[in-house]
Amino acid sequence: MEHIDRLELLYQLNRYQQLLDETQRQLASDHTDVAAALYHLLALYSQQAFDEVDQAAQRLQSQCHSHSFFWLIKTQIALRLNRLTQAEQCAQRALSLAYHDADNHDNLAQVMLHQQQIGKAQFHLLEALSLDPWHREARLHLAQLYGSLCLRPDLAKTLLREHLQHQPQDAFALELLAQYSTSPWQKQRLLQQILRFDPLNHEVAQQLNQQVRRQIQAGLAYAVLALLGITTHLWPYLASEDLLGGIRVGLLLVSFALTVWVFSWDERIPALGLMLLMLTQVFPPQEWDLITFLISGGIAAVLTLNAYWLSRLLAWLQHKLTAHSPSQCWQVCRASWKVWKAKGWRGLTNTKETPDE
């Protein structure tokens, strides 16, 4: 057991090359060492040397074939090499060896997701959760299935919130919750929370930077529209009143369209921006007072409410059109790889797996 503990420690510390060297030495001295063989495959897989780990799995199959964990690894190798038929066969073999292991049900569900067999994937994920209600990967995969493929982000968010009650610092679960949140304000708050837990998460940092750039762009756009609105009042002699009225209506429509777009990623700027635009586009500067401010605020409130619901309707239509599409399913499959890679495999010392006699 001592050498297994050492291999497990190297794996948990992400020292994959050192783990690879150690397992090679142990296999050279005892080629029947199953623990060394499995950790050898894990080391190669963690280095994303998929072709090499595929060849190693074929060499080591004779001494590892009775372990479901070996077939689970082979499933993931086949998925990375896009061999879906082989992946399903390996996942079924792992399940037949240890049916009551939630890992194996989740493993087969990943294959079903790649094959776009949503119903079967859901069945095995629910089966995994019935065996282990707090199984991280099964819960996150099921949340992705509901949120990305079944048009039920409400179910996805429920699963994720329950999971985060037990693991509040799970960055990927927070990322999924932000993805399925309809509130841009809540989404930004969740992304900031992720960055506190995982400062090196470049994807989230990039999303937040993009949010800041969008806010600056929206602020500049509102300022330009406000200046144009003021201009139509300050220089009425530049054009006829009818033409200026048409320009103001055009500015109003552009302002409304801008607000619909801004509502898709921010909830604070649109209301303030529209109030400013209504004040500058409807009333000339010499008429600005408390009454005109209240009137422009009332107009802005009505337009803001309509822009908000139109933005939500467009977001819902976009989600509905992309659901069950191959690209959407591929996004879920890629995300499932991200979960699997972030799992930090429990290794041999902590699995429920016991070698078959």
mmCIF file of C-alpha atoms in Angstrom:
data_model
loop_
_atom_site.group_PDB
_atom_site.id
_atom_site.type_symbol
_atom_site.label_atom_id
_atom_site.label_comp_id
_atom_site.label_asym_id
_atom_site.label_seq_id
_atom_site.Cartn_x
_atom_site.Cartn_y
_atom_site.Cartn_z
ATOM 1 C CA MET A 1 0.000 0.000 0.000
ATOM 2 C CA GLU A 2 2.909 2.355 0.627
ATOM 3 C CA HIS A 3 3.833 2.621 -3.036
ATOM 4 C CA ILE A 4 0.147 3.195 -3.947
ATOM 5 C CA ASP A 5 -0.011 6.072 -1.459
ATOM 6 C CA ARG A 6 3.082 7.575 -3.057
ATOM 7 C CA LEU A 7 1.573 7.292 -6.539
ATOM 8 C CA GLU A 8 -1.662 8.836 -5.299
ATOM 9 C CA LEU A 9 0.240 11.729 -3.742
ATOM 10 C CA LEU A 10 2.125 12.426 -6.972
ATOM 11 C CA TYR A 11 -1.138 12.368 -8.880
ATOM 12 C CA GLN A 12 -2.915 14.722 -6.474
ATOM 13 C CA LEU A 13 0.041 17.131 -6.682
ATOM 14 C CA ASN A 14 -0.233 17.128 -10.513
ATOM 15 C CA ARG A 15 3.344 15.850 -10.847
ATOM 16 C CA TYR A 16 2.459 13.804 -13.896
ATOM 17 C CA GLN A 17 5.941 13.402 -15.351
ATOM 18 C CA GLN A 18 7.319 12.248 -12.011
ATOM 19 C CA LEU A 19 4.350 9.889 -11.683
ATOM 20 C CA LEU A 20 5.037 8.554 -15.170
ATOM 21 C CA ASP A 21 8.692 7.883 -14.359
ATOM 22 C CA GLU A 22 7.772 6.190 -11.080
ATOM 23 C CA THR A 23 5.175 3.894 -12.668
ATOM 24 C CA GLN A 24 7.549 2.965 -15.488
ATOM 25 C CA ARG A 25 10.144 1.857 -12.924
ATOM 26 C CA GLN A 26 7.598 -0.183 -11.004
ATOM 27 C CA LEU A 27 6.222 -1.821 -14.142
ATOM 28 C CA ALA A 28 9.756 -2.668 -15.243
ATOM 29 C CA SER A 29 10.336 -4.512 -11.970
ATOM 30 C CA ASP A 30 6.831 -6.052 -11.808
ATOM 31 C CA HIS A 31 4.732 -5.969 -14.962
ATOM 32 C CA THR A 32 1.727 -7.409 -13.060
ATOM 33 C CA ASP A 33 1.448 -4.368 -10.760
ATOM 34 C CA VAL A 34 -2.111 -3.236 -11.540
ATOM 35 C CA ALA A 35 -1.914 -0.070 -9.440
ATOM 36 C CA ALA A 36 1.218 1.079 -11.256
ATOM 37 C CA ALA A 37 -0.414 0.283 -14.595
ATOM 38 C CA LEU A 38 -3.517 2.345 -13.851
ATOM 39 C CA TYR A 39 -1.539 5.289 -12.512
ATOM 40 C CA HIS A 40 0.674 5.040 -15.585
ATOM 41 C CA LEU A 41 -2.407 5.498 -17.772
ATOM 42 C CA LEU A 42 -3.616 8.364 -15.605
ATOM 43 C CA ALA A 43 -0.269 10.130 -15.913
ATOM 44 C CA LEU A 44 -0.271 9.847 -19.706
ATOM 45 C CA TYR A 45 -3.902 10.898 -19.938
ATOM 46 C CA SER A 46 -3.357 13.915 -17.693
ATOM 47 C CA GLN A 47 -0.573 15.026 -20.033
ATOM 48 C CA GLN A 48 -3.117 14.767 -22.901
ATOM 49 C CA ALA A 49 -0.909 12.274 -24.729
ATOM 50 C CA PHE A 50 -3.992 10.509 -26.052
ATOM 51 C CA ASP A 51 -2.389 8.415 -28.794
ATOM 52 C CA GLU A 52 0.353 7.286 -26.444
ATOM 53 C CA VAL A 53 -2.061 6.427 -23.633
ATOM 54 C CA ASP A 54 -4.225 4.511 -26.117
ATOM 55 C CA GLN A 55 -1.245 2.331 -27.051
ATOM 56 C CA ALA A 56 -0.321 1.885 -23.385
ATOM 57 C CA ALA A 57 -3.892 0.821 -22.554
ATOM 58 C CA GLN A 58 -3.727 -1.886 -25.218
ATOM 59 C CA ARG A 59 -0.452 -3.178 -23.765
ATOM 60 C CA LEU A 60 -1.762 -3.177 -20.184
ATOM 61 C CA GLN A 61 -5.218 -4.571 -20.898
ATOM 62 C CA SER A 62 -4.282 -8.159 -20.024
ATOM 63 C CA GLN A 63 -3.510 -7.337 -16.373
ATOM 64 C CA CYS A 64 -6.151 -4.594 -15.915
ATOM 65 C CA HIS A 65 -9.170 -5.949 -17.785
ATOM 66 C CA SER A 66 -10.991 -7.013 -14.601
ATOM 67 C CA HIS A 67 -10.993 -3.473 -13.159
ATOM 68 C CA SER A 68 -13.861 -1.145 -14.075
ATOM 69 C CA PHE A 69 -11.574 1.847 -13.513
ATOM 70 C CA PHE A 70 -9.404 0.665 -16.412
ATOM 71 C CA TRP A 71 -12.416 0.598 -18.742
ATOM 72 C CA LEU A 72 -13.488 3.995 -17.500
ATOM 73 C CA ILE A 73 -10.109 5.403 -18.516
ATOM 74 C CA LYS A 74 -10.355 3.647 -21.879
ATOM 75 C CA THR A 75 -13.766 5.266 -22.386
ATOM 76 C CA GLN A 76 -12.319 8.719 -21.883
ATOM 77 C CA ILE A 77 -9.403 7.939 -24.198
ATOM 78 C CA ALA A 78 -11.814 6.828 -26.929
ATOM 79 C CA LEU A 79 -13.888 9.989 -26.469
ATOM 80 C CA ARG A 80 -10.844 12.186 -26.861
ATOM 81 C CA LEU A 81 -9.940 10.288 -30.048
ATOM 82 C CA ASN A 82 -13.553 10.587 -31.268
ATOM 83 C CA ARG A 83 -14.120 6.815 -31.331
ATOM 84 C CA LEU A 84 -17.689 6.872 -30.099
ATOM 85 C CA THR A 85 -18.511 3.211 -30.760
ATOM 86 C CA GLN A 86 -15.426 2.056 -28.876
ATOM 87 C CA ALA A 87 -16.171 4.535 -26.084
ATOM 88 C CA GLU A 88 -19.659 3.103 -25.623
ATOM 89 C CA GLN A 89 -18.325 -0.464 -25.529
ATOM 90 C CA CYS A 90 -15.744 0.454 -22.889
ATOM 91 C CA ALA A 91 -18.290 2.372 -20.807
ATOM 92 C CA GLN A 92 -20.702 -0.573 -20.925
ATOM 93 C CA ARG A 93 -17.886 -2.908 -19.849
ATOM 94 C CA ALA A 94 -17.025 -0.662 -16.894
ATOM 95 C CA LEU A 95 -20.685 -0.558 -15.884
ATOM 96 C CA SER A 96 -21.009 -4.338 -16.088
ATOM 97 C CA LEU A 97 -18.046 -4.734 -13.729
ATOM 98 C CA ALA A 98 -19.296 -2.206 -11.157
ATOM 99 C CA TYR A 99 -22.921 -1.278 -11.796
ATOM 100 C CA HIS A 100 -23.397 0.422 -8.428
ATOM 101 C CA ASP A 101 -20.497 2.827 -8.946
ATOM 102 C CA ALA A 102 -21.824 6.304 -9.771
ATOM 103 C CA ASP A 103 -18.628 7.097 -11.700
ATOM 104 C CA ASN A 104 -19.466 4.437 -14.269
ATOM 105 C CA HIS A 105 -22.994 5.739 -14.843
ATOM 106 C CA ASP A 106 -21.644 9.256 -15.278
ATOM 107 C CA ASN A 107 -18.986 7.871 -17.618
ATOM 108 C CA LEU A 108 -21.596 6.216 -19.858
ATOM 109 C CA ALA A 109 -23.739 9.365 -19.758
ATOM 110 C CA GLN A 110 -20.829 11.334 -21.234
ATOM 111 C CA VAL A 111 -20.742 8.907 -24.155
ATOM 112 C CA MET A 112 -24.501 9.341 -24.620
ATOM 113 C CA LEU A 113 -24.036 13.117 -24.681
ATOM 114 C CA HIS A 114 -21.435 12.795 -27.424
ATOM 115 C CA GLN A 115 -23.858 10.597 -29.357
ATOM 116 C CA GLN A 116 -26.685 13.110 -28.736
ATOM 117 C CA GLN A 117 -28.790 10.457 -26.985
ATOM 118 C CA ILE A 118 -30.242 12.887 -24.475
ATOM 119 C CA GLY A 119 -32.774 10.521 -22.874
ATOM 120 C CA LYS A 120 -30.202 7.805 -22.175
ATOM 121 C CA ALA A 121 -27.725 10.352 -20.858
ATOM 122 C CA GLN A 122 -30.363 11.698 -18.468
ATOM 123 C CA PHE A 123 -31.213 8.177 -17.275
ATOM 124 C CA HIS A 124 -27.625 7.318 -16.361
ATOM 125 C CA LEU A 125 -26.996 10.693 -14.715
ATOM 126 C CA LEU A 126 -30.100 10.275 -12.557
ATOM 127 C CA GLU A 127 -28.985 6.724 -11.772
ATOM 128 C CA ALA A 128 -25.582 8.052 -10.700
ATOM 129 C CA LEU A 129 -27.232 10.592 -8.405
ATOM 130 C CA SER A 130 -29.479 7.911 -6.922
ATOM 131 C CA LEU A 131 -26.317 6.005 -5.983
ATOM 132 C CA ASP A 132 -24.435 9.096 -4.827
ATOM 133 C CA PRO A 133 -26.677 12.180 -4.396
ATOM 134 C CA TRP A 134 -23.696 14.553 -4.207
ATOM 135 C CA HIS A 135 -21.668 13.095 -7.059
ATOM 136 C CA ARG A 136 -20.045 16.229 -8.454
ATOM 137 C CA GLU A 137 -19.595 15.233 -12.086
ATOM 138 C CA ALA A 138 -23.041 13.662 -12.480
ATOM 139 C CA ARG A 139 -24.713 16.709 -10.959
ATOM 140 C CA LEU A 140 -22.804 19.156 -13.177
ATOM 141 C CA HIS A 141 -23.370 17.083 -16.307
ATOM 142 C CA LEU A 142 -27.092 16.846 -15.550
ATOM 143 C CA ALA A 143 -27.213 20.613 -15.021
ATOM 144 C CA GLN A 144 -25.588 21.112 -18.434
ATOM 145 C CA LEU A 145 -28.026 18.694 -20.035
ATOM 146 C CA TYR A 146 -31.034 20.538 -18.596
ATOM 147 C CA GLY A 147 -29.674 24.030 -19.167
ATOM 148 C CA SER A 148 -28.090 23.655 -22.614
ATOM 149 C CA LEU A 149 -30.133 20.939 -24.313
ATOM 150 C CA CYS A 150 -33.553 20.719 -22.662
ATOM 151 C CA LEU A 151 -34.488 24.411 -22.326
ATOM 152 C CA ARG A 152 -34.838 24.036 -18.556
ATOM 153 C CA PRO A 153 -32.317 26.438 -17.035
ATOM 154 C CA ASP A 154 -34.526 26.524 -13.925
ATOM 155 C CA LEU A 155 -33.773 22.845 -13.246
ATOM 156 C CA ALA A 156 -30.096 23.418 -14.035
ATOM 157 C CA LYS A 157 -29.869 26.303 -11.575
ATOM 158 C CA THR A 158 -31.598 24.264 -8.862
ATOM 159 C CA LEU A 159 -29.040 21.464 -9.235
ATOM 160 C CA LEU A 160 -26.156 23.918 -9.226
ATOM 161 C CA ARG A 161 -27.375 25.842 -6.173
ATOM 162 C CA GLU A 162 -27.795 22.596 -4.230
ATOM 163 C CA HIS A 163 -24.283 21.569 -5.262
ATOM 164 C CA LEU A 164 -22.824 24.946 -4.263
ATOM 165 C CA GLN A 165 -24.326 24.617 -0.797
ATOM 166 C CA HIS A 166 -21.941 21.692 -0.297
ATOM 167 C CA GLN A 167 -19.033 22.988 -2.394
ATOM 168 C CA PRO A 168 -19.310 26.812 -2.403
ATOM 169 C CA GLN A 169 -15.873 27.263 -3.982
ATOM 170 C CA ASP A 170 -16.476 25.055 -7.016
ATOM 171 C CA ALA A 171 -15.444 27.498 -9.750
ATOM 172 C CA PHE A 172 -16.869 25.495 -12.641
ATOM 173 C CA ALA A 173 -20.268 25.135 -10.941
ATOM 174 C CA LEU A 174 -20.307 28.906 -10.415
ATOM 175 C CA GLU A 175 -19.395 29.368 -14.072
ATOM 176 C CA LEU A 176 -22.340 27.195 -15.134
ATOM 177 C CA LEU A 177 -24.689 29.057 -12.792
ATOM 178 C CA ALA A 178 -23.554 32.334 -14.339
ATOM 179 C CA GLN A 179 -24.122 30.896 -17.814
ATOM 180 C CA TYR A 180 -27.726 29.933 -17.031
ATOM 181 C CA SER A 181 -28.562 33.072 -15.074
ATOM 182 C CA THR A 182 -30.948 35.448 -16.854
ATOM 183 C CA SER A 183 -29.802 38.404 -14.778
ATOM 184 C CA PRO A 184 -26.689 40.112 -16.204
ATOM 185 C CA TRP A 185 -26.100 41.702 -12.796
ATOM 186 C CA GLN A 186 -26.140 38.288 -11.082
ATOM 187 C CA LYS A 187 -23.972 36.831 -13.842
ATOM 188 C CA GLN A 188 -21.326 39.511 -13.336
ATOM 189 C CA ARG A 189 -21.403 38.969 -9.562
ATOM 190 C CA LEU A 190 -20.891 35.217 -10.024
ATOM 191 C CA LEU A 191 -17.987 35.756 -12.415
ATOM 192 C CA GLN A 192 -16.328 38.068 -9.893
ATOM 193 C CA GLN A 193 -16.840 35.398 -7.228
ATOM 194 C CA ILE A 194 -15.188 32.798 -9.471
ATOM 195 C CA LEU A 195 -12.188 35.051 -9.971
ATOM 196 C CA ARG A 196 -11.769 35.400 -6.196
ATOM 197 C CA PHE A 197 -11.659 31.617 -5.828
ATOM 198 C CA ASP A 198 -9.592 31.047 -8.961
ATOM 199 C CA PRO A 199 -7.498 34.142 -9.819
ATOM 200 C CA LEU A 200 -5.797 32.303 -12.712
ATOM 201 C CA ASN A 201 -9.059 31.588 -14.549
ATOM 202 C CA HIS A 202 -8.280 33.448 -17.768
ATOM 203 C CA GLU A 203 -11.651 32.673 -19.378
ATOM 204 C CA VAL A 204 -13.589 34.358 -16.589
ATOM 205 C CA ALA A 205 -11.156 37.276 -16.440
ATOM 206 C CA GLN A 206 -11.623 37.736 -20.173
ATOM 207 C CA GLN A 207 -15.422 37.761 -19.772
ATOM 208 C CA LEU A 208 -15.214 40.429 -17.067
ATOM 209 C CA ASN A 209 -12.844 42.533 -19.173
ATOM 210 C CA GLN A 210 -15.247 42.235 -22.079
ATOM 211 C CA GLN A 211 -18.038 43.416 -19.772
ATOM 212 C CA VAL A 212 -16.039 46.523 -18.847
ATOM 213 C CA ARG A 213 -15.301 47.270 -22.517
ATOM 214 C CA ARG A 214 -18.989 46.918 -23.359
ATOM 215 C CA GLN A 215 -19.948 49.292 -20.550
ATOM 216 C CA ILE A 216 -17.517 51.889 -21.865
ATOM 217 C CA GLN A 217 -18.819 51.446 -25.419
ATOM 218 C CA ALA A 218 -22.440 51.729 -24.255
ATOM 219 C CA GLY A 219 -21.653 54.832 -22.215
ATOM 220 C CA LEU A 220 -19.999 56.481 -25.214
ATOM 221 C CA ALA A 221 -22.934 55.533 -27.460
ATOM 222 C CA TYR A 222 -25.439 57.047 -25.021
ATOM 223 C CA ALA A 223 -23.314 60.204 -24.762
ATOM 224 C CA VAL A 224 -23.164 60.592 -28.560
ATOM 225 C CA LEU A 225 -26.934 60.131 -28.883
ATOM 226 C CA ALA A 226 -27.507 62.669 -26.101
ATOM 227 C CA LEU A 227 -25.279 65.220 -27.858
ATOM 228 C CA LEU A 228 -27.107 64.651 -31.129
ATOM 229 C CA GLY A 229 -30.412 65.173 -29.325
ATOM 230 C CA ILE A 230 -29.204 68.452 -27.829
ATOM 231 C CA THR A 231 -27.912 69.542 -31.243
ATOM 232 C CA THR A 232 -31.374 69.226 -32.816
ATOM 233 C CA HIS A 233 -32.652 71.738 -30.225
ATOM 234 C CA LEU A 234 -29.745 74.202 -30.266
ATOM 235 C CA TRP A 235 -29.576 74.711 -34.026
ATOM 236 C CA PRO A 236 -33.133 74.488 -35.335
ATOM 237 C CA TYR A 237 -32.236 76.642 -38.355
ATOM 238 C CA LEU A 238 -30.046 73.889 -39.798
ATOM 239 C CA ALA A 239 -33.115 72.055 -41.111
ATOM 240 C CA SER A 240 -36.880 72.268 -41.199
ATOM 241 C CA GLU A 241 -38.910 71.383 -38.138
ATOM 242 C CA ASP A 242 -40.323 68.312 -39.893
ATOM 243 C CA LEU A 243 -36.842 67.046 -40.697
ATOM 244 C CA LEU A 244 -35.656 67.702 -37.145
ATOM 245 C CA GLY A 245 -38.711 65.837 -35.840
ATOM 246 C CA GLY A 246 -37.841 62.884 -38.061
ATOM 247 C CA ILE A 247 -34.260 62.985 -36.809
ATOM 248 C CA ARG A 248 -35.475 62.948 -33.200
ATOM 249 C CA VAL A 249 -37.737 59.963 -33.907
ATOM 250 C CA GLY A 250 -34.789 58.189 -35.543
ATOM 251 C CA LEU A 251 -32.612 58.943 -32.518
ATOM 252 C CA LEU A 252 -35.364 57.598 -30.275
ATOM 253 C CA LEU A 253 -35.529 54.324 -32.222
ATOM 254 C CA VAL A 254 -31.740 53.978 -32.175
ATOM 255 C CA SER A 255 -31.764 54.652 -28.431
ATOM 256 C CA PHE A 256 -34.408 51.959 -27.907
ATOM 257 C CA ALA A 257 -32.452 49.419 -29.994
ATOM 258 C CA LEU A 258 -29.262 50.272 -28.095
ATOM 259 C CA THR A 259 -31.080 49.715 -24.806
ATOM 260 C CA VAL A 260 -32.369 46.304 -25.923
ATOM 261 C CA TRP A 261 -28.784 45.280 -26.732
ATOM 262 C CA VAL A 262 -27.377 46.633 -23.461
ATOM 263 C CA PHE A 263 -30.047 44.783 -21.466
ATOM 264 C CA SER A 264 -28.624 41.495 -22.771
ATOM 265 C CA TRP A 265 -25.534 41.954 -20.600
ATOM 266 C CA ASP A 266 -26.208 44.781 -18.099
ATOM 267 C CA GLU A 267 -29.164 45.876 -15.973
ATOM 268 C CA ARG A 268 -28.000 49.220 -14.609
ATOM 269 C CA ILE A 269 -26.843 51.258 -17.602
ATOM 270 C CA PRO A 270 -30.044 51.077 -19.758
ATOM 271 C CA ALA A 271 -32.405 52.830 -17.324
ATOM 272 C CA LEU A 272 -29.962 55.653 -16.593
ATOM 273 C CA GLY A 273 -29.012 55.961 -20.252
ATOM 274 C CA LEU A 274 -32.605 56.161 -21.475
ATOM 275 C CA MET A 275 -33.508 58.785 -18.878
ATOM 276 C CA LEU A 276 -30.605 60.932 -20.098
ATOM 277 C CA LEU A 277 -31.617 60.443 -23.732
ATOM 278 C CA MET A 278 -35.284 61.277 -23.133
ATOM 279 C CA LEU A 279 -34.300 64.480 -21.374
ATOM 280 C CA THR A 280 -31.962 65.566 -24.183
ATOM 281 C CA GLN A 281 -34.039 64.378 -27.145
ATOM 282 C CA VAL A 282 -37.533 65.446 -26.052
ATOM 283 C CA PHE A 283 -36.854 68.744 -24.292
ATOM 284 C CA PRO A 284 -34.500 71.600 -25.287
ATOM 285 C CA PRO A 285 -31.912 72.554 -22.628
ATOM 286 C CA GLN A 286 -33.676 75.832 -21.755
ATOM 287 C CA GLU A 287 -36.757 73.859 -20.641
ATOM 288 C CA TRP A 288 -34.936 71.496 -18.316
ATOM 289 C CA ASP A 289 -36.407 71.587 -14.819
ATOM 290 C CA LEU A 290 -37.874 69.221 -12.266
ATOM 291 C CA ILE A 291 -41.087 68.729 -14.227
ATOM 292 C CA THR A 292 -39.350 67.890 -17.514
ATOM 293 C CA PHE A 293 -36.997 65.621 -15.591
ATOM 294 C CA LEU A 294 -39.947 63.706 -14.128
ATOM 295 C CA ILE A 295 -41.657 63.515 -17.526
ATOM 296 C CA SER A 296 -38.511 62.198 -19.202
ATOM 297 C CA GLY A 297 -38.135 59.734 -16.336
ATOM 298 C CA GLY A 298 -41.672 58.456 -16.893
ATOM 299 C CA ILE A 299 -41.113 58.055 -20.643
ATOM 300 C CA ALA A 300 -37.786 56.342 -19.970
ATOM 301 C CA ALA A 301 -39.434 53.955 -17.481
ATOM 302 C CA VAL A 302 -42.028 52.835 -20.046
ATOM 303 C CA LEU A 303 -39.410 52.389 -22.785
ATOM 304 C CA THR A 304 -37.027 50.654 -20.385
ATOM 305 C CA LEU A 305 -39.681 48.123 -19.385
ATOM 306 C CA ASN A 306 -40.494 47.360 -23.025
ATOM 307 C CA ALA A 307 -36.803 47.114 -23.939
ATOM 308 C CA TYR A 308 -36.178 44.745 -21.023
ATOM 309 C CA TRP A 309 -38.923 42.302 -22.021
ATOM 310 C CA LEU A 310 -37.973 42.476 -25.696
ATOM 311 C CA SER A 311 -34.374 41.666 -24.745
ATOM 312 C CA ARG A 312 -35.544 38.667 -22.689
ATOM 313 C CA LEU A 313 -37.777 37.481 -25.548
ATOM 314 C CA LEU A 314 -34.893 37.638 -28.035
ATOM 315 C CA ALA A 315 -32.614 35.768 -25.610
ATOM 316 C CA TRP A 316 -35.262 33.052 -25.165
ATOM 317 C CA LEU A 317 -35.742 32.696 -28.923
ATOM 318 C CA GLN A 318 -31.992 32.419 -29.463
ATOM 319 C CA HIS A 319 -31.751 29.741 -26.772
ATOM 320 C CA LYS A 320 -34.693 27.833 -28.256
ATOM 321 C CA LEU A 321 -33.234 27.914 -31.783
ATOM 322 C CA THR A 322 -29.843 26.620 -30.627
ATOM 323 C CA ALA A 323 -31.183 23.888 -28.324
ATOM 324 C CA HIS A 324 -30.544 20.313 -29.518
ATOM 325 C CA SER A 325 -28.349 21.637 -32.339
ATOM 326 C CA PRO A 326 -25.084 19.736 -32.997
ATOM 327 C CA SER A 327 -23.049 22.783 -32.022
ATOM 328 C CA GLN A 328 -24.891 23.103 -28.709
ATOM 329 C CA CYS A 329 -24.434 19.405 -27.970
ATOM 330 C CA TRP A 330 -20.729 19.712 -28.783
ATOM 331 C CA GLN A 331 -20.483 22.595 -26.314
ATOM 332 C CA VAL A 332 -21.903 20.332 -23.616
ATOM 333 C CA CYS A 333 -19.463 17.570 -24.563
ATOM 334 C CA ARG A 334 -16.536 19.968 -24.375
ATOM 335 C CA ALA A 335 -17.764 21.194 -21.020
ATOM 336 C CA SER A 336 -18.018 17.603 -19.787
ATOM 337 C CA TRP A 337 -14.342 17.145 -20.690
ATOM 338 C CA LYS A 338 -13.610 20.237 -18.634
ATOM 339 C CA VAL A 339 -15.406 18.715 -15.644
ATOM 340 C CA TRP A 340 -13.600 15.416 -16.082
ATOM 341 C CA LYS A 341 -10.232 17.125 -16.348
ATOM 342 C CA ALA A 342 -10.929 19.238 -13.270
ATOM 343 C CA LYS A 343 -12.163 16.278 -11.301
ATOM 344 C CA GLY A 344 -8.812 15.346 -9.772
ATOM 345 C CA TRP A 345 -9.469 11.596 -10.086
ATOM 346 C CA ARG A 346 -9.882 10.084 -6.668
ATOM 347 C CA GLY A 347 -7.308 7.501 -7.626
ATOM 348 C CA LEU A 348 -7.125 3.890 -6.526
ATOM 349 C CA THR A 349 -6.947 4.494 -2.797
ATOM 350 C CA ASN A 350 -10.315 6.261 -2.620
ATOM 351 C CA THR A 351 -12.430 4.499 -5.242
ATOM 352 C CA LYS A 352 -15.176 2.047 -4.422
ATOM 353 C CA GLU A 353 -13.517 -0.271 -6.915
ATOM 354 C CA THR A 354 -12.211 -3.590 -5.692
ATOM 355 C CA PRO A 355 -10.453 -6.000 -8.047
ATOM 356 C CA ASP A 356 -12.538 -8.923 -9.177
ATOM 357 C CA GLU A 357 -11.423 -12.226 -7.826
#
